[in-house]
PDB file of C-alpha atoms and ligand atoms in Angstrom:
ATOM      1  CA  MET A 215       0.000   0.000   0.000  1.00  0.00           C
ATOM      2  CA  ILE A 216       2.698   2.459   1.004  1.00  0.00           C
ATOM      3  CA  GLY A 217       4.446   4.303  -1.808  1.00  0.00           C
ATOM      4  CA  ARG A 218       7.197   6.896  -2.025  1.00  0.00           C
ATOM      5  CA  LEU A 219       8.204   9.302   0.677  1.00  0.00           C
ATOM      6  CA  ASN A 220       6.604  12.520  -0.575  1.00  0.00           C
ATOM      7  CA  HIS A 221       8.033  14.964   1.961  1.00  0.00           C
ATOM      8  CA  VAL A 222       9.262  15.558   5.466  1.00  0.00           C
ATOM      9  CA  ALA A 223       7.748  18.646   7.105  1.00  0.00           C
ATOM     10  CA  ILE A 224       9.685  20.680   9.643  1.00  0.00           C
ATOM     11  CA  ALA A 225       7.970  23.384  11.672  1.00  0.00           C
ATOM     12  CA  VAL A 226      10.137  26.472  12.091  1.00  0.00           C
ATOM     13  CA  PRO A 227       9.657  29.752  13.933  1.00  0.00           C
ATOM     14  CA  ASP A 228      11.391  31.692  11.120  1.00  0.00           C
ATOM     15  CA  LEU A 229      11.264  30.471   7.519  1.00  0.00           C
ATOM     16  CA  GLU A 230      14.219  32.427   6.185  1.00  0.00           C
ATOM     17  CA  ALA A 231      16.440  31.333   9.049  1.00  0.00           C
ATOM     18  CA  GLY A 232      15.262  27.753   8.552  1.00  0.00           C
ATOM     19  CA  ALA A 233      15.957  27.852   4.809  1.00  0.00           C
ATOM     20  CA  ARG A 234      19.405  29.442   5.086  1.00  0.00           C
ATOM     21  CA  PRO A 235      21.523  26.320   5.669  1.00  0.00           C
ATOM     22  CA  TYR A 236      19.719  24.389   2.917  1.00  0.00           C
ATOM     23  CA  ARG A 237      20.222  27.185   0.389  1.00  0.00           C
ATOM     24  CA  GLY A 238      23.713  27.972   1.606  1.00  0.00           C
ATOM     25  CA  VAL A 239      26.062  25.305   2.859  1.00  0.00           C
ATOM     26  CA  LEU A 240      23.950  22.367   1.611  1.00  0.00           C
ATOM     27  CA  GLY A 241      23.440  23.867  -1.855  1.00  0.00           C
ATOM     28  CA  ALA A 242      19.813  22.752  -2.293  1.00  0.00           C
ATOM     29  CA  PHE A 243      17.241  24.394  -4.537  1.00  0.00           C
ATOM     30  CA  VAL A 244      14.960  26.303  -2.162  1.00  0.00           C
ATOM     31  CA  SER A 245      11.642  27.785  -3.329  1.00  0.00           C
ATOM     32  CA  ALA A 246      10.297  31.215  -2.514  1.00  0.00           C
ATOM     33  CA  PRO A 247       7.958  31.313   0.494  1.00  0.00           C
ATOM     34  CA  GLN A 248       4.368  30.446  -0.382  1.00  0.00           C
ATOM     35  CA  ALA A 249       1.498  31.538   1.879  1.00  0.00           C
ATOM     36  CA  LEU A 250      -1.234  28.919   2.236  1.00  0.00           C
ATOM     37  CA  PRO A 251      -3.848  30.695   4.366  1.00  0.00           C
ATOM     38  CA  GLU A 252      -6.315  27.821   4.045  1.00  0.00           C
ATOM     39  CA  HIS A 253      -3.728  25.584   5.757  1.00  0.00           C
ATOM     40  CA  GLY A 254      -2.556  28.178   8.288  1.00  0.00           C
ATOM     41  CA  VAL A 255       1.063  28.004   7.161  1.00  0.00           C
ATOM     42  CA  THR A 256       3.631  29.656   4.945  1.00  0.00           C
ATOM     43  CA  VAL A 257       5.813  27.030   3.313  1.00  0.00           C
ATOM     44  CA  ILE A 258       9.231  26.830   1.682  1.00  0.00           C
ATOM     45  CA  PHE A 259      10.064  23.747  -0.368  1.00  0.00           C
ATOM     46  CA  VAL A 260      13.597  22.376  -0.306  1.00  0.00           C
ATOM     47  CA  GLU A 261      14.039  20.143  -3.356  1.00  0.00           C
ATOM     48  CA  LEU A 262      16.233  17.074  -2.926  1.00  0.00           C
ATOM     49  CA  PRO A 263      17.039  14.484  -5.604  1.00  0.00           C
ATOM     50  CA  ASN A 264      14.656  11.912  -4.107  1.00  0.00           C
ATOM     51  CA  THR A 265      12.145  13.886  -2.045  1.00  0.00           C
ATOM     52  CA  ARG A 266      11.568  17.314  -0.583  1.00  0.00           C
ATOM     53  CA  ILE A 267      11.662  18.982   2.769  1.00  0.00           C
ATOM     54  CA  GLU A 268       8.910  21.431   3.622  1.00  0.00           C
ATOM     55  CA  LEU A 269       9.647  24.170   6.108  1.00  0.00           C
ATOM     56  CA  LEU A 270       6.420  25.361   7.726  1.00  0.00           C
ATOM     57  CA  GLU A 271       5.955  28.665   9.515  1.00  0.00           C
ATOM     58  CA  PRO A 272       2.655  29.492  11.235  1.00  0.00           C
ATOM     59  CA  LEU A 273       0.310  31.852   9.397  1.00  0.00           C
ATOM     60  CA  GLY A 274      -2.671  33.425  11.132  1.00  0.00           C
ATOM     61  CA  ASP A 275      -4.226  32.841  14.551  1.00  0.00           C
ATOM     62  CA  LYS A 276      -5.397  29.280  14.052  1.00  0.00           C
ATOM     63  CA  SER A 277      -2.310  27.713  12.583  1.00  0.00           C
ATOM     64  CA  PRO A 278      -2.264  23.936  13.062  1.00  0.00           C
ATOM     65  CA  ILE A 279       1.456  24.140  13.913  1.00  0.00           C
ATOM     66  CA  ALA A 280       1.195  26.890  16.562  1.00  0.00           C
ATOM     67  CA  GLY A 281       0.812  24.404  19.433  1.00  0.00           C
ATOM     68  CA  PHE A 282       3.742  22.338  18.166  1.00  0.00           C
ATOM     69  CA  LEU A 283       6.013  25.388  18.104  1.00  0.00           C
ATOM     70  CA  LYS A 284       4.918  26.350  21.579  1.00  0.00           C
ATOM     71  CA  LYS A 285       6.207  22.983  22.792  1.00  0.00           C
ATOM     72  CA  ASN A 286       9.213  23.085  20.446  1.00  0.00           C
ATOM     73  CA  PRO A 287      10.198  26.764  20.211  1.00  0.00           C
ATOM     74  CA  ALA A 288      13.317  26.089  18.124  1.00  0.00           C
ATOM     75  CA  GLY A 289      11.257  24.081  15.616  1.00  0.00           C
ATOM     76  CA  GLY A 290      11.343  20.382  14.847  1.00  0.00           C
ATOM     77  CA  MET A 291      10.133  17.578  12.635  1.00  0.00           C
ATOM     78  CA  HIS A 292       6.366  17.891  12.385  1.00  0.00           C
ATOM     79  CA  HIS A 293       5.258  15.070  10.069  1.00  0.00           C
ATOM     80  CA  ILE A 294       6.285  12.816   7.245  1.00  0.00           C
ATOM     81  CA  CYS A 295       4.168  12.141   4.186  1.00  0.00           C
ATOM     82  CA  TYR A 296       3.862   8.867   2.303  1.00  0.00           C
ATOM     83  CA  GLU A 297       2.200   8.473  -1.051  1.00  0.00           C
ATOM     84  CA  VAL A 298      -0.640   6.022  -1.641  1.00  0.00           C
ATOM     85  CA  ASP A 299      -2.415   5.160  -4.894  1.00  0.00           C
ATOM     86  CA  ASP A 300      -5.946   5.245  -3.521  1.00  0.00           C
ATOM     87  CA  ILE A 301      -6.500   7.261  -0.364  1.00  0.00           C
ATOM     88  CA  LEU A 302      -9.973   5.954   0.409  1.00  0.00           C
ATOM     89  CA  ALA A 303      -8.854   2.350   0.092  1.00  0.00           C
ATOM     90  CA  ALA A 304      -5.789   3.108   2.233  1.00  0.00           C
ATOM     91  CA  ARG A 305      -7.931   4.822   4.851  1.00  0.00           C
ATOM     92  CA  ASP A 306     -10.295   1.871   5.090  1.00  0.00           C
ATOM     93  CA  VAL A 307      -7.474  -0.659   5.449  1.00  0.00           C
ATOM     94  CA  LEU A 308      -5.797   1.500   8.123  1.00  0.00           C
ATOM     95  CA  LYS A 309      -9.025   2.055  10.044  1.00  0.00           C
ATOM     96  CA  ASN A 310      -9.915  -1.615   9.937  1.00  0.00           C
ATOM     97  CA  SER A 311      -6.532  -2.445  11.430  1.00  0.00           C
ATOM     98  CA  GLY A 312      -7.082  -0.011  14.302  1.00  0.00           C
ATOM     99  CA  VAL A 313      -5.069   3.002  13.121  1.00  0.00           C
ATOM    100  CA  ARG A 314      -6.654   6.284  14.173  1.00  0.00           C
ATOM    101  CA  VAL A 315      -7.355   8.641  11.278  1.00  0.00           C
ATOM    102  CA  LEU A 316      -7.454  12.269  12.430  1.00  0.00           C
ATOM    103  CA  GLY A 317     -10.230  14.773  11.727  1.00  0.00           C
ATOM    104  CA  SER A 318     -13.479  13.698  10.132  1.00  0.00           C
ATOM    105  CA  GLY A 319     -11.807  10.778   8.387  1.00  0.00           C
ATOM    106  CA  GLU A 320     -12.615  12.309   5.023  1.00  0.00           C
ATOM    107  CA  PRO A 321      -9.646  13.365   2.879  1.00  0.00           C
ATOM    108  CA  VAL A 322      -8.996  17.093   2.545  1.00  0.00           C
ATOM    109  CA  ILE A 323      -7.072  18.859  -0.206  1.00  0.00           C
ATOM    110  CA  GLY A 324      -3.519  19.322   1.041  1.00  0.00           C
ATOM    111  CA  ALA A 325      -0.770  21.805   0.297  1.00  0.00           C
ATOM    112  CA  HIS A 326      -0.076  20.226  -3.127  1.00  0.00           C
ATOM    113  CA  GLY A 327      -3.672  20.200  -4.316  1.00  0.00           C
ATOM    114  CA  LYS A 328      -4.001  16.447  -3.681  1.00  0.00           C
ATOM    115  CA  PRO A 329      -6.224  14.619  -1.158  1.00  0.00           C
ATOM    116  CA  VAL A 330      -4.539  13.939   2.179  1.00  0.00           C
ATOM    117  CA  LEU A 331      -5.286  12.409   5.578  1.00  0.00           C
ATOM    118  CA  PHE A 332      -3.339  12.486   8.821  1.00  0.00           C
ATOM    119  CA  LEU A 333      -2.796   9.459  11.067  1.00  0.00           C
ATOM    120  CA  HIS A 334      -2.428   9.545  14.825  1.00  0.00           C
ATOM    121  CA  PRO A 335       1.201   9.778  16.041  1.00  0.00           C
ATOM    122  CA  LYS A 336       0.511   7.260  18.812  1.00  0.00           C
ATOM    123  CA  ASP A 337      -0.039   4.620  16.146  1.00  0.00           C
ATOM    124  CA  PHE A 338       3.328   5.415  14.477  1.00  0.00           C
ATOM    125  CA  CYS A 339       6.011   5.617  17.170  1.00  0.00           C
ATOM    126  CA  GLY A 340       5.216   9.221  18.040  1.00  0.00           C
ATOM    127  CA  THR A 341       5.376  10.513  14.476  1.00  0.00           C
ATOM    128  CA  LEU A 342       2.498  12.315  12.794  1.00  0.00           C
ATOM    129  CA  ILE A 343       1.920  10.642   9.427  1.00  0.00           C
ATOM    130  CA  GLU A 344       0.319  12.222   6.371  1.00  0.00           C
ATOM    131  CA  ILE A 345      -0.816  10.090   3.480  1.00  0.00           C
ATOM    132  CA  GLU A 346      -1.317  11.710   0.092  1.00  0.00           C
ATOM    133  CA  GLN A 347      -2.932  10.294  -2.999  1.00  0.00           C
ATOM    134  CA  ALA A 348      -0.139  10.716  -5.500  1.00  0.00           C
TER     135      ALA A 348
HETATM  136 CO1  LIG B  81       2.656  17.626   4.629  1.00  0.00          CO
END
């Protein structure tokens, strides 16, 4: 069921400061900041040969990463995203095996315009998991 690693998301208090080492010493291609008000974040994409890193900075009052940054003021790994072919089929298999799907359980359109779901960190060794229909 599980496909490619789509991205690793890192919450940061300051996007430019977070992007600096990737753009500088590591020599990665780093996108311009992109505000995604409907997701409550501004994002910078760091392109790697086999995946990408997304740096997330809170945007607005109800950012979903605000609480995380309160607990982790210097920033930290927020979630990882795996691709699946069929998100509804994946959801049903996961649910039937006892994995907790967050929110309403219905896929929402994620930051890349594709349907996504989040899975409870307690079911994945403390790591928030996003699945995206690739
Ligand atoms: Co993500």
